[in-house]
Every structure is written in structure tokens, then in C-alpha cells.
mmCIF file of C-alpha atoms and ligand atoms in Angstrom:
data_model
loop_
_atom_site.group_PDB
_atom_site.id
_atom_site.type_symbol
_atom_site.label_atom_id
_atom_site.label_comp_id
_atom_site.label_asym_id
_atom_site.label_seq_id
_atom_site.Cartn_x
_atom_site.Cartn_y
_atom_site.Cartn_z
ATOM 1 C CA MET F 542 24.827 -51.110 2.626
ATOM 2 C CA GLN F 543 23.959 -55.133 1.919
ATOM 3 C CA SER F 544 24.097 -56.280 5.395
ATOM 4 C CA GLU F 545 22.344 -53.088 6.943
ATOM 5 C CA LYS F 546 18.498 -53.330 7.927
ATOM 6 C CA ILE F 547 16.519 -50.547 6.227
ATOM 7 C CA TYR F 548 12.627 -50.865 7.633
ATOM 8 C CA ILE F 549 10.335 -48.918 5.725
ATOM 9 C CA LEU F 550 7.138 -47.645 6.313
ATOM 10 C CA ALA F 551 5.549 -47.091 3.407
ATOM 11 C CA ILE F 552 1.553 -45.548 2.540
ATOM 12 C CA GLU F 553 -0.511 -45.131 -0.513
ATOM 13 C CA SER F 554 -3.272 -43.701 -0.895
ATOM 14 C CA SER F 555 -4.174 -42.216 -4.346
ATOM 15 C CA CYS F 556 -7.621 -43.573 -5.283
ATOM 16 C CA ASP F 557 -10.037 -45.928 -3.257
ATOM 17 C CA ASP F 558 -7.575 -48.142 -1.381
ATOM 18 C CA THR F 559 -5.880 -46.888 2.048
ATOM 19 C CA ALA F 560 -2.801 -49.145 2.246
ATOM 20 C CA CYS F 561 0.662 -49.512 4.437
ATOM 21 C CA ALA F 562 2.975 -51.570 4.251
ATOM 22 C CA ILE F 563 6.545 -52.262 6.147
ATOM 23 C CA LEU F 564 9.658 -53.671 4.417
ATOM 24 C CA LEU F 565 12.606 -55.102 5.474
ATOM 25 C CA ASN F 566 15.244 -54.273 2.835
ATOM 26 C CA ASN F 567 13.222 -55.759 -0.604
ATOM 27 C CA THR F 568 11.293 -58.074 1.724
ATOM 28 C CA VAL F 569 7.290 -56.987 2.636
ATOM 29 C CA LEU F 570 6.959 -57.839 6.434
ATOM 30 C CA SER F 571 3.224 -56.324 6.447
ATOM 31 C CA ASN F 572 0.554 -55.391 3.515
ATOM 32 C CA VAL F 573 -2.548 -54.046 4.738
ATOM 33 C CA VAL F 574 -4.870 -53.026 2.251
ATOM 34 C CA ALA F 575 -8.717 -50.901 3.651
ATOM 35 C CA THR F 576 -10.418 -51.213 0.190
ATOM 36 C CA GLN F 577 -13.373 -48.621 0.211
ATOM 37 C CA LYS F 578 -16.756 -50.631 0.159
ATOM 38 C CA ILE F 579 -18.606 -47.004 -0.180
ATOM 39 C CA HIS F 580 -18.125 -46.624 -3.609
ATOM 40 C CA GLU F 581 -19.676 -49.669 -4.718
ATOM 41 C CA GLU F 582 -23.804 -47.918 -4.507
ATOM 42 C CA TYR F 583 -22.760 -45.139 -6.827
ATOM 43 C CA GLY F 584 -20.962 -47.414 -9.505
ATOM 44 C CA GLY F 585 -17.461 -45.613 -9.188
ATOM 45 C CA VAL F 586 -15.325 -43.927 -7.066
ATOM 46 C CA VAL F 587 -16.752 -40.885 -5.768
ATOM 47 C CA PRO F 588 -13.596 -38.629 -5.074
ATOM 48 C CA GLU F 589 -14.941 -36.435 -1.783
ATOM 49 C CA LEU F 590 -16.427 -40.069 -0.174
ATOM 50 C CA ALA F 591 -12.866 -41.313 -0.645
ATOM 51 C CA SER F 592 -10.688 -38.656 0.955
ATOM 52 C CA ARG F 593 -13.085 -38.952 3.772
ATOM 53 C CA ALA F 594 -12.558 -42.623 3.961
ATOM 54 C CA HIS F 595 -8.907 -42.253 3.302
ATOM 55 C CA GLN F 596 -8.917 -40.014 6.733
ATOM 56 C CA GLN F 597 -11.156 -42.519 8.963
ATOM 57 C CA ASN F 598 -8.872 -45.452 7.723
ATOM 58 C CA ILE F 599 -5.081 -44.151 8.062
ATOM 59 C CA VAL F 600 -4.251 -44.727 11.275
ATOM 60 C CA PRO F 601 -6.411 -48.233 12.084
ATOM 61 C CA VAL F 602 -4.294 -49.138 8.922
ATOM 62 C CA ILE F 603 -0.698 -48.195 9.918
ATOM 63 C CA HIS F 604 -1.281 -49.433 13.265
ATOM 64 C CA SER F 605 -2.326 -52.914 11.860
ATOM 65 C CA ALA F 606 0.667 -52.461 9.712
ATOM 66 C CA LEU F 607 3.247 -52.449 12.043
ATOM 67 C CA LYS F 608 1.280 -54.787 14.494
ATOM 68 C CA LYS F 609 1.689 -57.509 11.906
ATOM 69 C CA ALA F 610 5.510 -56.581 11.023
ATOM 70 C CA ASN F 611 5.809 -56.669 14.662
ATOM 71 C CA ILE F 612 7.950 -54.096 15.019
ATOM 72 C CA SER F 613 7.816 -50.464 16.924
ATOM 73 C CA LYS F 614 8.068 -46.973 14.634
ATOM 74 C CA GLU F 615 11.282 -46.243 16.386
ATOM 75 C CA GLN F 616 13.089 -49.010 14.148
ATOM 76 C CA LEU F 617 11.984 -47.205 11.041
ATOM 77 C CA SER F 618 14.588 -46.104 8.697
ATOM 78 C CA ALA F 619 11.978 -43.626 6.350
ATOM 79 C CA ILE F 620 8.477 -43.076 5.665
ATOM 80 C CA ALA F 621 7.516 -43.552 1.628
ATOM 81 C CA PHE F 622 4.372 -41.917 0.527
ATOM 82 C CA THR F 623 2.917 -41.747 -3.258
ATOM 83 C CA SER F 624 2.884 -38.353 -4.357
ATOM 84 C CA GLY F 625 0.626 -38.755 -7.475
ATOM 85 C CA PRO F 626 -1.263 -39.057 -9.901
ATOM 86 C CA GLY F 627 -4.347 -39.501 -8.142
ATOM 87 C CA LEU F 628 -7.257 -38.079 -6.742
ATOM 88 C CA MET F 629 -6.053 -34.848 -4.716
ATOM 89 C CA GLY F 630 -8.219 -35.333 -1.663
ATOM 90 C CA SER F 631 -7.211 -38.908 -1.606
ATOM 91 C CA LEU F 632 -3.146 -38.299 -2.126
ATOM 92 C CA LEU F 633 -3.212 -35.150 0.358
ATOM 93 C CA VAL F 634 -4.687 -37.596 3.193
ATOM 94 C CA GLY F 635 -1.566 -40.083 2.680
ATOM 95 C CA VAL F 636 0.739 -36.767 1.731
ATOM 96 C CA SER F 637 -0.157 -35.119 5.373
ATOM 97 C CA PHE F 638 0.117 -38.268 7.321
ATOM 98 C CA ALA F 639 3.673 -39.163 6.073
ATOM 99 C CA LYS F 640 4.779 -36.015 6.349
ATOM 100 C CA SER F 641 3.706 -35.672 9.927
ATOM 101 C CA MET F 642 5.255 -38.898 10.674
ATOM 102 C CA ALA F 643 8.765 -38.577 9.320
ATOM 103 C CA MET F 644 9.137 -35.045 11.291
ATOM 104 C CA ALA F 645 7.588 -36.792 14.596
ATOM 105 C CA LEU F 646 10.524 -39.561 13.942
ATOM 106 C CA ASN F 647 13.249 -37.630 12.621
ATOM 107 C CA ILE F 648 13.796 -39.684 9.727
ATOM 108 C CA PRO F 649 13.949 -39.186 5.936
ATOM 109 C CA LEU F 650 10.547 -38.827 3.744
ATOM 110 C CA ILE F 651 10.266 -40.609 0.212
ATOM 111 C CA GLU F 652 8.224 -39.420 -2.380
ATOM 112 C CA VAL F 653 7.248 -42.046 -4.826
ATOM 113 C CA ASN F 654 5.390 -41.738 -7.941
ATOM 114 C CA HIS F 655 2.324 -44.447 -8.295
ATOM 115 C CA MET F 656 2.864 -45.368 -11.503
ATOM 116 C CA ARG F 657 6.402 -46.133 -11.023
ATOM 117 C CA GLY F 658 5.533 -48.029 -7.703
ATOM 118 C CA HIS F 659 3.410 -50.539 -10.036
ATOM 119 C CA LEU F 660 6.764 -51.759 -12.425
ATOM 120 C CA LEU F 661 8.762 -51.625 -9.351
ATOM 121 C CA ALA F 662 6.468 -54.025 -7.375
ATOM 122 C CA HIS F 663 8.286 -56.798 -9.484
ATOM 123 C CA PHE F 664 11.483 -55.938 -7.137
ATOM 124 C CA ILE F 665 9.726 -57.381 -3.877
ATOM 125 C CA ASP F 666 11.506 -60.739 -3.293
ATOM 126 C CA ASP F 667 8.930 -62.952 -2.017
ATOM 127 C CA ASN F 668 10.627 -66.277 -2.435
ATOM 128 C CA GLU F 669 8.812 -67.476 -5.496
ATOM 129 C CA SER F 670 8.167 -64.842 -8.376
ATOM 130 C CA GLU F 671 11.275 -64.123 -10.762
ATOM 131 C CA ILE F 672 12.544 -60.599 -10.833
ATOM 132 C CA PRO F 673 12.728 -59.481 -14.350
ATOM 133 C CA GLU F 674 15.877 -58.539 -16.459
ATOM 134 C CA PHE F 675 16.852 -54.682 -18.042
ATOM 135 C CA PRO F 676 15.638 -53.328 -20.274
ATOM 136 C CA PHE F 677 11.889 -54.649 -20.027
ATOM 137 C CA LEU F 678 8.241 -53.336 -21.226
ATOM 138 C CA GLY F 679 5.730 -52.385 -18.118
ATOM 139 C CA LEU F 680 2.624 -52.856 -18.503
ATOM 140 C CA THR F 681 0.404 -50.831 -15.964
ATOM 141 C CA ILE F 682 -3.758 -51.696 -16.647
ATOM 142 C CA SER F 683 -6.077 -50.408 -14.082
ATOM 143 C CA GLY F 684 -9.298 -48.617 -13.293
ATOM 144 C CA GLY F 685 -6.961 -45.368 -13.667
ATOM 145 C CA HIS F 686 -3.816 -46.281 -16.104
ATOM 146 C CA THR F 687 -3.021 -48.009 -19.094
ATOM 147 C CA GLN F 688 0.112 -47.436 -20.174
ATOM 148 C CA ILE F 689 2.843 -48.711 -21.871
ATOM 149 C CA VAL F 690 6.741 -47.705 -20.095
ATOM 150 C CA GLU F 691 10.172 -48.539 -21.581
ATOM 151 C CA VAL F 692 12.112 -49.551 -18.036
ATOM 152 C CA THR F 693 15.856 -49.370 -18.588
ATOM 153 C CA ASN F 694 16.525 -49.373 -14.386
ATOM 154 C CA HIS F 695 15.234 -48.806 -11.292
ATOM 155 C CA PHE F 696 15.089 -45.347 -11.997
ATOM 156 C CA GLU F 697 15.066 -44.686 -16.073
ATOM 157 C CA MET F 698 11.441 -45.307 -17.022
ATOM 158 C CA ASN F 699 10.000 -44.063 -20.766
ATOM 159 C CA VAL F 700 6.222 -44.068 -20.820
ATOM 160 C CA ILE F 701 6.361 -45.192 -24.911
ATOM 161 C CA GLY F 702 2.396 -45.430 -25.215
ATOM 162 C CA GLU F 703 -0.798 -44.336 -23.221
ATOM 163 C CA THR F 704 -4.440 -44.401 -23.241
ATOM 164 C CA ILE F 705 -5.650 -40.670 -25.160
ATOM 165 C CA ASP F 706 -8.934 -40.944 -23.002
ATOM 166 C CA ASP F 707 -10.507 -44.200 -20.253
ATOM 167 C CA ALA F 708 -8.387 -46.418 -18.762
ATOM 168 C CA ILE F 709 -8.652 -50.005 -20.025
ATOM 169 C CA GLY F 710 -10.363 -50.468 -16.244
ATOM 170 C CA GLU F 711 -12.742 -48.070 -17.089
ATOM 171 C CA ALA F 712 -13.978 -49.605 -20.035
ATOM 172 C CA PHE F 713 -14.331 -53.130 -18.180
ATOM 173 C CA ASP F 714 -16.063 -50.967 -15.738
ATOM 174 C CA LYS F 715 -18.517 -48.778 -17.813
ATOM 175 C CA SER F 716 -19.525 -51.818 -20.257
ATOM 176 C CA ALA F 717 -20.511 -53.743 -17.295
ATOM 177 C CA LYS F 718 -22.707 -50.779 -15.726
ATOM 178 C CA THR F 719 -24.431 -50.968 -19.656
ATOM 179 C CA LEU F 720 -24.838 -54.412 -18.840
ATOM 180 C CA GLY F 721 -26.423 -53.770 -15.362
ATOM 181 C CA LEU F 722 -23.901 -55.057 -13.141
ATOM 182 C CA PRO F 723 -21.945 -53.467 -10.054
ATOM 183 C CA TYR F 724 -18.638 -51.843 -9.852
ATOM 184 C CA PRO F 725 -16.449 -52.973 -10.365
ATOM 185 C CA GLY F 726 -17.469 -54.788 -13.141
ATOM 186 C CA GLY F 727 -14.418 -56.305 -14.650
ATOM 187 C CA PRO F 728 -13.860 -59.174 -12.129
ATOM 188 C CA LEU F 729 -17.823 -59.877 -13.414
ATOM 189 C CA ILE F 730 -17.196 -59.798 -16.794
ATOM 190 C CA ASP F 731 -14.111 -61.951 -16.438
ATOM 191 C CA LYS F 732 -16.421 -64.583 -14.379
ATOM 192 C CA TYR F 733 -19.346 -64.586 -17.159
ATOM 193 C CA ALA F 734 -17.125 -64.562 -20.127
ATOM 194 C CA GLN F 735 -15.635 -67.573 -18.856
ATOM 195 C CA LEU F 736 -19.016 -69.270 -20.149
ATOM 196 C CA GLY F 737 -19.420 -66.809 -23.308
ATOM 197 C CA ASN F 738 -19.036 -67.151 -27.371
ATOM 198 C CA PRO F 739 -16.139 -64.344 -27.914
ATOM 199 C CA LYS F 740 -17.163 -64.009 -31.251
ATOM 200 C CA ALA F 741 -20.629 -63.773 -30.874
ATOM 201 C CA PHE F 742 -20.813 -59.718 -31.239
ATOM 202 C CA GLN F 743 -18.074 -58.024 -32.960
ATOM 203 C CA PHE F 744 -17.031 -54.640 -31.440
ATOM 204 C CA SER F 745 -14.144 -53.143 -33.425
ATOM 205 C CA ARG F 746 -10.687 -52.431 -32.869
ATOM 206 C CA PRO F 747 -9.902 -48.528 -32.095
ATOM 207 C CA ASN F 748 -7.594 -46.888 -34.896
ATOM 208 C CA VAL F 749 -5.635 -45.302 -32.578
ATOM 209 C CA LYS F 750 -1.975 -44.694 -34.075
ATOM 210 C CA GLY F 751 1.659 -45.762 -32.721
ATOM 211 C CA LEU F 752 1.363 -47.476 -29.480
ATOM 212 C CA ASP F 753 -1.370 -45.069 -27.622
ATOM 213 C CA PHE F 754 -4.279 -46.539 -26.737
ATOM 214 C CA SER F 755 -8.290 -44.981 -26.687
ATOM 215 C CA PHE F 756 -11.375 -47.065 -24.990
ATOM 216 C CA SER F 757 -13.587 -44.218 -25.337
ATOM 217 C CA GLY F 758 -15.463 -45.388 -28.662
ATOM 218 C CA PHE F 759 -15.557 -48.936 -27.108
ATOM 219 C CA LYS F 760 -17.501 -48.050 -24.548
ATOM 220 C CA THR F 761 -19.865 -46.183 -26.619
ATOM 221 C CA ALA F 762 -20.440 -49.614 -28.899
ATOM 222 C CA VAL F 763 -21.418 -51.651 -26.207
ATOM 223 C CA LEU F 764 -23.865 -49.190 -25.053
ATOM 224 C CA TYR F 765 -25.182 -48.173 -28.332
ATOM 225 C CA LEU F 766 -25.793 -52.141 -28.949
ATOM 226 C CA VAL F 767 -27.416 -53.479 -25.852
ATOM 227 C CA GLN F 768 -29.280 -50.147 -26.660
ATOM 228 C CA ARG F 769 -30.430 -51.222 -29.844
ATOM 229 C CA GLU F 770 -31.305 -55.012 -29.169
ATOM 230 C CA VAL F 771 -33.054 -54.197 -25.648
ATOM 231 C CA LYS F 772 -35.524 -52.196 -27.752
ATOM 232 C CA ASN F 773 -36.230 -55.013 -29.626
ATOM 233 C CA ASN F 774 -36.082 -57.764 -26.963
ATOM 234 C CA PRO F 775 -36.030 -56.412 -22.703
ATOM 235 C CA ASP F 776 -34.660 -59.728 -22.206
ATOM 236 C CA PHE F 777 -31.403 -59.170 -24.614
ATOM 237 C CA ILE F 778 -28.743 -58.635 -21.635
ATOM 238 C CA LYS F 779 -30.509 -61.078 -19.399
ATOM 239 C CA GLU F 780 -30.311 -63.662 -22.355
ATOM 240 C CA ASN F 781 -26.764 -63.082 -23.782
ATOM 241 C CA LEU F 782 -24.989 -61.795 -20.837
ATOM 242 C CA ASN F 783 -22.022 -64.696 -21.013
ATOM 243 C CA ASP F 784 -21.479 -64.015 -24.698
ATOM 244 C CA LEU F 785 -21.321 -60.336 -24.343
ATOM 245 C CA CYS F 786 -19.132 -60.395 -21.770
ATOM 246 C CA ALA F 787 -16.644 -62.680 -23.316
ATOM 247 C CA SER F 788 -17.000 -60.960 -27.106
ATOM 248 C CA ILE F 789 -16.203 -57.372 -24.477
ATOM 249 C CA GLN F 790 -13.164 -58.842 -22.969
ATOM 250 C CA PHE F 791 -11.792 -60.409 -26.191
ATOM 251 C CA ARG F 792 -11.860 -57.389 -27.434
ATOM 252 C CA LEU F 793 -10.188 -55.696 -24.621
ATOM 253 C CA VAL F 794 -7.429 -58.097 -24.393
ATOM 254 C CA ASP F 795 -6.993 -58.076 -28.033
ATOM 255 C CA ILE F 796 -6.144 -54.434 -27.900
ATOM 256 C CA VAL F 797 -3.460 -54.683 -25.483
ATOM 257 C CA LEU F 798 -2.177 -57.869 -27.036
ATOM 258 C CA ASP F 799 -1.800 -55.795 -30.546
ATOM 259 C CA LYS F 800 -0.239 -52.628 -28.828
ATOM 260 C CA LEU F 801 2.138 -54.985 -26.891
ATOM 261 C CA LYS F 802 3.163 -56.478 -30.020
ATOM 262 C CA LYS F 803 3.828 -53.373 -31.920
ATOM 263 C CA ALA F 804 5.807 -52.285 -28.578
ATOM 264 C CA VAL F 805 7.766 -55.215 -28.672
ATOM 265 C CA LYS F 806 8.576 -54.622 -32.386
ATOM 266 C CA GLN F 807 9.657 -50.918 -32.271
ATOM 267 C CA THR F 808 11.942 -51.507 -29.251
ATOM 268 C CA GLY F 809 13.131 -55.209 -29.486
ATOM 269 C CA ILE F 810 12.589 -55.629 -25.912
ATOM 270 C CA THR F 811 10.685 -58.844 -25.424
ATOM 271 C CA THR F 812 10.695 -59.132 -21.379
ATOM 272 C CA ILE F 813 6.960 -57.852 -20.154
ATOM 273 C CA ALA F 814 6.187 -57.026 -16.515
ATOM 274 C CA ILE F 815 2.093 -56.282 -16.121
ATOM 275 C CA GLY F 816 0.518 -54.427 -13.132
ATOM 276 C CA GLY F 817 -2.080 -53.017 -12.227
ATOM 277 C CA GLY F 818 -6.211 -54.358 -11.113
ATOM 278 C CA VAL F 819 -6.842 -55.452 -14.571
ATOM 279 C CA SER F 820 -3.941 -57.957 -14.963
ATOM 280 C CA ALA F 821 -6.047 -59.831 -12.599
ATOM 281 C CA ASN F 822 -7.985 -60.765 -15.765
ATOM 282 C CA SER F 823 -7.948 -64.516 -16.611
ATOM 283 C CA GLU F 824 -7.665 -64.050 -20.410
ATOM 284 C CA ILE F 825 -5.484 -61.839 -20.460
ATOM 285 C CA ARG F 826 -3.140 -63.537 -18.275
ATOM 286 C CA LYS F 827 -3.492 -66.754 -20.349
ATOM 287 C CA ILE F 828 -2.707 -64.430 -23.382
ATOM 288 C CA LEU F 829 0.395 -63.180 -21.989
ATOM 289 C CA GLN F 830 1.601 -66.288 -20.737
ATOM 290 C CA SER F 831 1.126 -68.068 -24.030
ATOM 291 C CA THR F 832 3.256 -65.503 -25.932
ATOM 292 C CA GLU F 833 6.277 -66.993 -24.058
ATOM 293 C CA LYS F 834 5.907 -70.274 -26.200
ATOM 294 C CA ARG F 835 4.190 -68.212 -28.990
ATOM 295 C CA PHE F 836 6.671 -65.383 -29.529
ATOM 296 C CA GLY F 837 9.779 -66.040 -27.108
ATOM 297 C CA TRP F 838 8.553 -63.067 -24.643
ATOM 298 C CA LYS F 839 9.422 -63.390 -21.078
ATOM 299 C CA VAL F 840 6.309 -62.350 -19.110
ATOM 300 C CA HIS F 841 6.424 -61.331 -15.859
ATOM 301 C CA ILE F 842 3.073 -61.356 -13.483
ATOM 302 C CA PRO F 843 3.263 -60.404 -10.229
ATOM 303 C CA LYS F 844 1.362 -61.835 -7.103
ATOM 304 C CA PHE F 845 -1.883 -60.579 -6.654
ATOM 305 C CA GLU F 846 -1.742 -58.791 -3.708
ATOM 306 C CA TYR F 847 1.232 -56.696 -5.703
ATOM 307 C CA THR F 848 -1.090 -56.315 -9.047
ATOM 308 C CA THR F 849 -3.671 -54.273 -7.329
ATOM 309 C CA ASP F 850 -3.478 -50.744 -5.410
ATOM 310 C CA ASN F 851 -1.234 -51.627 -2.235
ATOM 311 C CA ALA F 852 1.436 -49.956 -0.335
ATOM 312 C CA ALA F 853 4.298 -52.628 -0.551
ATOM 313 C CA MET F 854 4.906 -51.300 -4.154
ATOM 314 C CA ILE F 855 5.436 -47.915 -2.811
ATOM 315 C CA GLY F 856 7.431 -49.631 0.276
ATOM 316 C CA ILE F 857 9.850 -51.075 -2.800
ATOM 317 C CA THR F 858 10.181 -48.308 -5.026
ATOM 318 C CA GLY F 859 10.641 -46.293 -1.783
ATOM 319 C CA TYR F 860 13.625 -48.633 -0.854
ATOM 320 C CA TYR F 861 15.796 -48.281 -3.694
ATOM 321 C CA LYS F 862 15.518 -44.131 -3.391
ATOM 322 C CA PHE F 863 16.376 -44.572 0.184
ATOM 323 C CA LEU F 864 19.846 -46.283 -1.286
ATOM 324 C CA ASN F 865 20.081 -43.564 -3.194
ATOM 325 C CA LYS F 866 19.641 -41.225 -0.381
ATOM 326 C CA ASP F 867 16.731 -39.514 -2.807
ATOM 327 C CA PHE F 868 14.783 -37.954 -0.104
ATOM 328 C CA ALA F 869 12.459 -35.682 -0.340
ATOM 329 C CA ASP F 870 11.821 -31.846 1.319
ATOM 330 C CA LEU F 871 8.992 -31.587 4.000
ATOM 331 C CA LYS F 872 7.790 -28.733 1.907
ATOM 332 C CA ILE F 873 6.674 -31.441 -0.678
ATOM 333 C CA THR F 874 2.814 -31.622 -1.398
ATOM 334 C CA ALA F 875 0.591 -33.996 -3.452
ATOM 335 C CA SER F 876 0.835 -33.978 -7.193
ATOM 336 C CA SER F 877 -2.452 -35.637 -8.938
ATOM 337 C CA ARG F 878 -1.205 -35.639 -12.518
ATOM 338 C CA ALA F 879 2.169 -36.405 -11.836
ATOM 339 C CA LYS F 880 4.548 -38.137 -14.982
ATOM 340 C CA ILE F 881 6.634 -40.863 -14.493
HETATM 341 O O1 KG4 S 743 -5.187 -51.121 -9.744
HETATM 342 P P1 KG4 S 743 -6.680 -51.334 -9.358
HETATM 343 O O2 KG4 S 743 -7.632 -52.194 -8.227
HETATM 344 O O3 KG4 S 743 -7.140 -49.291 -8.958
HETATM 345 C C1 KG4 S 743 -6.785 -48.695 -9.770
HETATM 346 O O4 KG4 S 743 -5.630 -47.775 -9.844
HETATM 347 O O5 KG4 S 743 -7.524 -48.711 -10.475
HETATM 348 O O6 KG4 S 743 -7.427 -51.631 -10.429
HETATM 349 C C2 KG4 S 743 -8.886 -51.890 -10.287
HETATM 350 C C3 KG4 S 743 -9.436 -52.273 -11.969
HETATM 351 C C4 KG4 S 743 -10.906 -52.053 -12.329
HETATM 352 O O7 KG4 S 743 -11.499 -51.165 -13.079
HETATM 353 C C5 KG4 S 743 -11.502 -53.317 -12.264
HETATM 354 O O8 KG4 S 743 -12.791 -53.462 -12.753
HETATM 355 C C6 KG4 S 743 -10.469 -54.206 -12.770
HETATM 356 O O9 KG4 S 743 -9.094 -53.279 -12.391
HETATM 357 N N1 KG4 S 743 -10.290 -55.439 -12.773
HETATM 358 C C7 KG4 S 743 -10.552 -56.367 -13.384
HETATM 359 C C8 KG4 S 743 -10.527 -57.590 -13.005
HETATM 360 N N2 KG4 S 743 -10.014 -57.447 -11.250
HETATM 361 C C9 KG4 S 743 -10.123 -56.237 -11.070
HETATM 362 N N3 KG4 S 743 -10.725 -56.036 -14.492
HETATM 363 C C10 KG4 S 743 -11.085 -57.379 -15.467
HETATM 364 N N4 KG4 S 743 -10.684 -58.498 -15.070
HETATM 365 C C11 KG4 S 743 -10.805 -58.676 -13.673
HETATM 366 N N5 KG4 S 743 -10.506 -59.976 -13.455
HETATM 367 ZN ZN1 ZN S 744 -2.776 -48.021 -9.704
#
């Protein structure tokens, strides 16, 4: 099996990125992502527009991935696709395309859970990153998810903590919106925070039991503070933008670290692997890297292109399922609330 060449074409369309990757075993030959710009002006992802854009993008994205990988459709061993969780209209574009392609080429179809994809992205052989040792704690932080997952092997994953309301990326984006910043505001908060005082404004840590998270109260606290201050000083945001961003980021990162420490204590597992768009945040990266020295943890942060939504992570998960001959029936459909 080891010397066999397995080419997997993977499709990811769960939210607002139309993505296709081609893998040769555990290496990535091409990884193409078409990010939908249309949502920027609406301050968030508009589901109806997202599915239409997927419909427009999917064929060019697949052509481009095949061309970059320099292989023909006939060489493919299987088609992997994201079945959920995600936006139903978006997922359906990927599922339908994957099914038709697998049927036309008469090759196996592999269903992949998006969250498992984020966690197994760490197993892509990129000649640089170290692969995490099992068991590890997977932390997925993005605009759609916030979870701590105990990962025992490539297939056994157990969610031990998750958000009970908003995802952490929403807390970044909605706070940014309150500050008048465009969507997605997370990277801008990160940028302005570099120049601000993280202790300038106090936002409290939400009181949520166990390893679960909550961010909806946080976003309201930011809104109330800004509304109150702007009444007295219309230039409040402009005059305090850096400090506001630094204080918001400080607390959001603190919430994540607090829960991670609890998860390590509860499980005894000290290997951490993070994924999702928010793991691009410079403060989270800095703090997590510092835990290697401070607490003796081993922290894995994937290359940026495998951190945000992409199809390479779907391809690597598909590869392990291919080795297990875990194929999907052509009757399969999307499942927007799929669990790990
Ligand atoms: O994984 P992703 O690309 O898509 C989802 O599945 O949601 O994550 C997007 C999220 C957005 O909320 C965005 O604001 C956030 O990741 N993000 C950041 C940073 N870069 C992206 N948040 C904070 N700091 C950043 N540097
Ligand atoms: Zn994601």
C-alpha cells in the first residue's frame, strides 16, 4: 500500500471559500482557494450569495487545481468532499459536483467532515511542519467554530468543549463592526492591537462551566461600552482604536488560553494542534508558542494556507479514509449540522 500512488481531488465549499486541492498520498500537489469578496459590503457571509458564487467558481477552481497539479482527471483515485457542517446551499454545490465527478470517472467518493479536516490538516507532509503525536488536543477557532477536541488517532475524535453561542471569529468580527471596521474585522483588530494597550479597557471573562465557551456576552459588552462612550465623545473610537483593539484581543486570547489550560489539566494531554482562521492571530500564536517553555506543552500551528478553510485538509482526511476503504454511497447528501 505504501508505494501505491493515490491521487485525491478534494472539494471544500462549506462557507464562503470555493476550494479544490489535489493530493498525492499525504503531499499537496495543488491547493486552490477562491475567496468570495461579495460578502465584504454586507458585514458578514450572506448564504444565498455564497451558494451562487460557489456555483460560478467551482468549475474554474477545479480546472485550476488539476492544471497546477499537472495531472489529468483520469489519473484520480478518488474524489473527497466536505459534507458538513456548514451552510446548506454552499455544501450542496460541492456535494453535487463531487458526486457527479466520481460517477463520471467511476472512482470512489469520500465524505469528509469539515472539522475533522481542520484537525487532520496537521498531517499534510509539507517538508517543514512536524506532525503531532497522538493523543493531542485539537483547538479549532474560526468564524464558524470554537472547539476543543481530544484526538486519539486519525479517526477517533471526541469534542470536550465548544461554544454555546457565537464562534470566536464572530466575536472578533462583530466587535470590529462595532468599531466601524469592515468585514472580516479579525485581522484588523490584530493589526491595530499591535499599537495599543491591552489593559486600557476591561472586558470580563465569561463564566461558562467546564470546557465550553461563550462569546455573545462579550460582543454585547463591547457594543455597550462603545455606545456609552460615544455619547460623551463622538471621536471616542477614533481616539482609542488601538487600545480598544488591544483590549478586545487580550480578553479573547485569554479566554482561549484559560480553557486550554483546563483541558490539559482534565486530560493530561500536553500536545496542542490548532486550526481555523483565528489561529492566524499573532497574539494567539505568540501566547501558544510561549506555553512550550512556560508549561512544557508541544504546540503545532499549521502553515497559514492550511489554517483557514481550504481543500487540502479535506484531501488529507480523504486520504486516510481511502486507506481504510471508507467510501460514501452516491446517495449521500450534505449535512449542515454534522457533528465530528
Ligand atoms: O477558518 P476561516 O477562514 O473561515 C471560517 O470557517 O470561519 O476563519 C475566518 C475567521 C474570521 O472570523 C476572521 O476574522 C478570523 O478568522 N481571522 C482572524 C485573523 N485572521 C482571520 N481573527 C483574529 N486575528 C487574525 N489575524
Ligand atoms: Zn473551517
